[in-house]
mmCIF file of C-alpha atoms in Angstrom:
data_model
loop_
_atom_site.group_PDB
_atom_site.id
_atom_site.type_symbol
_atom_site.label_atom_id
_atom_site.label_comp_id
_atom_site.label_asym_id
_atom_site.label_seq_id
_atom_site.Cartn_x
_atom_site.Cartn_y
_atom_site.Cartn_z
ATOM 1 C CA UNK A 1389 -7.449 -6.755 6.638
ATOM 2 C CA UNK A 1390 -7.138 -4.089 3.894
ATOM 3 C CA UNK A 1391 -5.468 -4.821 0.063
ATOM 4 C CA UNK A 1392 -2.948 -2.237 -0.903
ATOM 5 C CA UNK A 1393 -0.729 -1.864 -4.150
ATOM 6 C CA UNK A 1394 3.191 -1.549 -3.616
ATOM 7 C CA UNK A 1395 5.257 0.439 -5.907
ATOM 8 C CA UNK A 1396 5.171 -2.033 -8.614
ATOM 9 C CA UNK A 1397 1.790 -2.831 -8.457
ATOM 10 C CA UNK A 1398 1.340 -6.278 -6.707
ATOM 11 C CA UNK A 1399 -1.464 -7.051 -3.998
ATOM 12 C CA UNK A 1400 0.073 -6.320 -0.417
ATOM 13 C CA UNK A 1401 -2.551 -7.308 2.275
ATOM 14 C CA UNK A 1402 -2.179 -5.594 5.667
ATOM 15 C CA UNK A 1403 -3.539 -6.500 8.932
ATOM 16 C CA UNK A 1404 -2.453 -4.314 11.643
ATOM 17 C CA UNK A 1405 0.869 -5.201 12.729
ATOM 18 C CA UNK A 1406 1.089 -8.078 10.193
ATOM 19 C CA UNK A 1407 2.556 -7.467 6.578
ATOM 20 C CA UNK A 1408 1.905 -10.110 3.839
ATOM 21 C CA UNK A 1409 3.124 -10.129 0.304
ATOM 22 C CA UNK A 1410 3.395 -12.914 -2.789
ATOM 23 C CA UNK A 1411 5.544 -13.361 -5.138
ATOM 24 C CA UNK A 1412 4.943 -15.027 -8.749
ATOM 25 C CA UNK A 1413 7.899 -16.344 -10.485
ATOM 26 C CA UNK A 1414 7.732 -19.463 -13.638
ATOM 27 C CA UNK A 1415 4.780 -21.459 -11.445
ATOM 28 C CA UNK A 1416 6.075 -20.886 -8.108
ATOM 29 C CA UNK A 1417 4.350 -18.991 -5.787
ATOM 30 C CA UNK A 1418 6.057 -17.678 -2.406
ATOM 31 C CA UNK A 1419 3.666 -15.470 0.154
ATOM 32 C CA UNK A 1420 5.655 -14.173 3.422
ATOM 33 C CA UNK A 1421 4.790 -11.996 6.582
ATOM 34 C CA UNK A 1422 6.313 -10.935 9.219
ATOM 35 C CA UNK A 1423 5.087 -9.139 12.205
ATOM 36 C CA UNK A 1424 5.702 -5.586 12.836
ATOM 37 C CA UNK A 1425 7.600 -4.849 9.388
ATOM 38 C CA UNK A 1426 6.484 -4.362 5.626
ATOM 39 C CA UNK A 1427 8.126 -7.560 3.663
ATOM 40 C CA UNK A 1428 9.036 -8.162 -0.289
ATOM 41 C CA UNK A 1429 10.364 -11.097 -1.924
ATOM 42 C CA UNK A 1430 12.310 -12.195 -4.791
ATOM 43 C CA UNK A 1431 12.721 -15.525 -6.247
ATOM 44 C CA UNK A 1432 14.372 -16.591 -9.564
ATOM 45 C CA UNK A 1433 15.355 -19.400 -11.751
ATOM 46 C CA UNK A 1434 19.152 -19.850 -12.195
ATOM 47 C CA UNK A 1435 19.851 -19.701 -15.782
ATOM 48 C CA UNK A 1436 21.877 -22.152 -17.301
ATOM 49 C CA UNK A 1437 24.350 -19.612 -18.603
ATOM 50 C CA UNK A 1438 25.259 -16.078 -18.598
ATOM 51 C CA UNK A 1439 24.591 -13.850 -21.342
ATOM 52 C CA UNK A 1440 26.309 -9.833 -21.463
ATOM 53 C CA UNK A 1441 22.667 -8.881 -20.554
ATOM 54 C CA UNK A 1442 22.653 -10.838 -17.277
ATOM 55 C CA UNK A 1443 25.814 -8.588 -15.705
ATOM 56 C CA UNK A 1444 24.199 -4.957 -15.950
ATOM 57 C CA UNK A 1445 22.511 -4.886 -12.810
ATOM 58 C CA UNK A 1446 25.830 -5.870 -10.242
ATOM 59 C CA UNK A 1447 28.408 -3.179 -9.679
ATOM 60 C CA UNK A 1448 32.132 -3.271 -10.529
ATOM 61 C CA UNK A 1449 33.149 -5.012 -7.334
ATOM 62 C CA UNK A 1450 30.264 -7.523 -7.228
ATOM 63 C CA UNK A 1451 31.262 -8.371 -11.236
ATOM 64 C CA UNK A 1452 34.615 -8.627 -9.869
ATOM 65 C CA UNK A 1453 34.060 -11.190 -7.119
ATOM 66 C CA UNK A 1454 31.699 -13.002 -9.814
ATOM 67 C CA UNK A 1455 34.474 -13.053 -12.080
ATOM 68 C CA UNK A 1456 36.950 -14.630 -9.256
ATOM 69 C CA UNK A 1457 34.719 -17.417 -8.363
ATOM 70 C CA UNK A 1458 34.932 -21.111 -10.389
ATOM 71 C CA UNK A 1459 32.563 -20.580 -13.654
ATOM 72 C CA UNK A 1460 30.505 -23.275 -12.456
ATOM 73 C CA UNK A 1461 29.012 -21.150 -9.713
ATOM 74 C CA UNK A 1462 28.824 -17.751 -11.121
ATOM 75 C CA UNK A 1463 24.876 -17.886 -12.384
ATOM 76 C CA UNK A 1464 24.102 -19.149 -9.006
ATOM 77 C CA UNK A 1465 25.945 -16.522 -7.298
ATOM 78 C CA UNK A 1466 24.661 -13.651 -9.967
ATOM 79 C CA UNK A 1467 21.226 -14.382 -9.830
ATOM 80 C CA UNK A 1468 20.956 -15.464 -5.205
ATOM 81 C CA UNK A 1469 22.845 -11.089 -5.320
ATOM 82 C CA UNK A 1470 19.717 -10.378 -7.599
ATOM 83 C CA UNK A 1471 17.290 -11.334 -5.340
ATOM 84 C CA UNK A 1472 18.916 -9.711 -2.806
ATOM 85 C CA UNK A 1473 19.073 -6.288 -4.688
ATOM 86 C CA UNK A 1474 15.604 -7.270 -6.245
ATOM 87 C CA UNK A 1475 14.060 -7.608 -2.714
ATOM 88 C CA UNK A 1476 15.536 -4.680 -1.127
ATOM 89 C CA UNK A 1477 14.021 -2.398 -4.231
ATOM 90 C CA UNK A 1478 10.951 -4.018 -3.946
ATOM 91 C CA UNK A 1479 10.427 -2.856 -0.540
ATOM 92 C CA UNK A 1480 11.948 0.567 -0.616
ATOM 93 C CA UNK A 1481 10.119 1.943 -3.586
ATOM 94 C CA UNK A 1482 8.564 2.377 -7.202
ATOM 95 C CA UNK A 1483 11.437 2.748 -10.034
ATOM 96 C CA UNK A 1484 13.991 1.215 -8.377
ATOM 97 C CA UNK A 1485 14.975 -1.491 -10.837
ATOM 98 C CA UNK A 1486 16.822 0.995 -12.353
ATOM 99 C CA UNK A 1487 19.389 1.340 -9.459
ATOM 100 C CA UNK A 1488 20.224 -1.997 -8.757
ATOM 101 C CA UNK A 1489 23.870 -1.677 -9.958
ATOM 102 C CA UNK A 1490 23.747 0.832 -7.111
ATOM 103 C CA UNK A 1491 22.289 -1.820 -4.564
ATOM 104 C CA UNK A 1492 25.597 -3.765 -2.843
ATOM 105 C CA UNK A 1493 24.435 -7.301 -2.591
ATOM 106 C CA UNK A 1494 27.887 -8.356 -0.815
ATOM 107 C CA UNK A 1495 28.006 -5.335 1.880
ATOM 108 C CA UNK A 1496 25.461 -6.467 4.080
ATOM 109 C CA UNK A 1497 25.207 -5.066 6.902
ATOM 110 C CA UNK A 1498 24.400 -6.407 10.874
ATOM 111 C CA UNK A 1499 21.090 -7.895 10.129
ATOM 112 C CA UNK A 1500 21.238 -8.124 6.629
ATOM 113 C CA UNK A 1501 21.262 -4.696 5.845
ATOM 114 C CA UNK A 1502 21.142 -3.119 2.873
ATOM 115 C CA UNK A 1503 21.728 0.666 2.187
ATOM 116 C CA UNK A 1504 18.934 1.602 -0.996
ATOM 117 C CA UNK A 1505 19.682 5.001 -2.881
ATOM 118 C CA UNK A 1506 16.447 7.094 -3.245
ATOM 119 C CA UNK A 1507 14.925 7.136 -6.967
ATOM 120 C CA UNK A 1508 14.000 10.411 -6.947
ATOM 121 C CA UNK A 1509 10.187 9.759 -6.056
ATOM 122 C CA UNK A 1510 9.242 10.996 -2.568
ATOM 123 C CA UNK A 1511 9.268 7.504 -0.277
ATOM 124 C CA UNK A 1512 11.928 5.797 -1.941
ATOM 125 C CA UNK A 1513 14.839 4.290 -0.598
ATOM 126 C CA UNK A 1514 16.218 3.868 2.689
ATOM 127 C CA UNK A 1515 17.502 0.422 4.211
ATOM 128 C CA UNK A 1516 16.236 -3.018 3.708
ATOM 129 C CA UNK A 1517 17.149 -6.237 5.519
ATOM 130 C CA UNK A 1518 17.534 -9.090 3.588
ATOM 131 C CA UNK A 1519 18.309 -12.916 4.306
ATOM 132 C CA UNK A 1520 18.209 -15.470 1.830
ATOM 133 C CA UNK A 1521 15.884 -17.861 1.523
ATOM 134 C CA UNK A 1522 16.746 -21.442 1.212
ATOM 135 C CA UNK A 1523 15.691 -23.098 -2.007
ATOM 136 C CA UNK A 1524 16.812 -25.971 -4.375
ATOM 137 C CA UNK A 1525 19.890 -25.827 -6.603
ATOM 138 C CA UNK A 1526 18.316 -24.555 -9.376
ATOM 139 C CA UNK A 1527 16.387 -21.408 -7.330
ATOM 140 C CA UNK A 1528 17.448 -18.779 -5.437
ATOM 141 C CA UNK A 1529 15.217 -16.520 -3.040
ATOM 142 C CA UNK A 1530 15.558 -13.921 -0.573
ATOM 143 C CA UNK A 1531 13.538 -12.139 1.668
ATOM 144 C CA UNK A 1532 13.510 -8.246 2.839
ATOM 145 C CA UNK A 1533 11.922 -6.086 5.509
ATOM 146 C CA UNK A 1534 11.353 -2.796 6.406
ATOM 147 C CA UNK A 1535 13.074 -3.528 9.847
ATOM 148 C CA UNK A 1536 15.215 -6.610 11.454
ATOM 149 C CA UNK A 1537 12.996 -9.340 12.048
ATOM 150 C CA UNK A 1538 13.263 -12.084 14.481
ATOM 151 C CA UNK A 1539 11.234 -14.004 12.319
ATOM 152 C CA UNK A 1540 9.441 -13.637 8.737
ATOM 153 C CA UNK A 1541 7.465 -16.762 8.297
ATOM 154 C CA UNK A 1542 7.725 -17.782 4.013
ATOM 155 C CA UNK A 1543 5.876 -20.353 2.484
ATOM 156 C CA UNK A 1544 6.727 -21.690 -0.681
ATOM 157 C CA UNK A 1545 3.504 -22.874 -2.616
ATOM 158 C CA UNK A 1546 2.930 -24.742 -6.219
ATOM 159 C CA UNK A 1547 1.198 -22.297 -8.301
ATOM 160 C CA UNK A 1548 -1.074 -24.627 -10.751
ATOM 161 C CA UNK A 1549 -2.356 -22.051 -12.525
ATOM 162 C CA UNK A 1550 0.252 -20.791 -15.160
ATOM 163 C CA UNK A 1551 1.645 -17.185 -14.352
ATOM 164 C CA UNK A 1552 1.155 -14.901 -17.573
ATOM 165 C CA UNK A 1553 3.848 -12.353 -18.077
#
């Protein structure tokens, strides 16, 4: 099994065919792999309100379709597109935080997927299937690979240690 960095610098452990990556987020710790395809997650908290700060990364359609639903539901909605977009740039390449406005959460594709401008860097981009993961109420997770999947296996884990930013 070999230990490789992706673009942002997190431990990626490979195993032939098998792909395995974690993800840290406020004392939860998620690892998934899937066979045959490179994985990244994204998991975040759903904050209990939305500040002007929290609408820069979604495009002018997915605001739009925020905007439409009952207030109620639009930080859960917001932040289950983030992961999406966060998942899909995790996967495809370093600097791609940057284009997540570019990222359409709502288009998926058959399979989940979803189209990923390139950043400019050699590697980047491409296409990135995504499902969401299911979580409580508060949460919201998703899941991408480098190809459909029949099956990614996740497994959500308490993380006792306290993650330092």
């Amino acid at each position: 099994m070999r230990t490789t960095r992706d673009g942002f610098g997190r431990s990626r452990l490979s195993a032939g065919p098998l792909d395995l990556t974690v993800c840290r987020d406020e004392g939860r710790l998620l690892i998934a792999c899937a066979r045959g395809a490179s994985v990244a997650l994204s998991v975040s908290s759903v904050p209990s309100s939305l500040d002007a700060w929290a609408w820069l990364p979604f495009s002018a359609a997915e605001r739009a379709r925020a905007e439409a639903a009952p207030a109620a539901h639009r930080a859960a909605l917001l932040t289950q597109w983030w992961t999406r977009k966060e998942a899909a740039l995790r996967l495809t390449g370093r600097g791609g935080l940057a284009l997540a406005a570019e990222v359409d959460a709502l288009g998926a594709g058959p399979e989940g997927a979803i189209p990923v401008p390139e950043t400019g860097i050699p590697g980047t981009g491409g296409v990135a299937y995504v499902q969401d993961l299911p979580t409580d109420p508060e949460t919201a997770a998703s899941v991408a690979a480098s190809y459909p999947v029949s099956e990614a296996v996740v497994w959500r884990v308490r993380c006792p240690v306290p993650v330092a930013p």
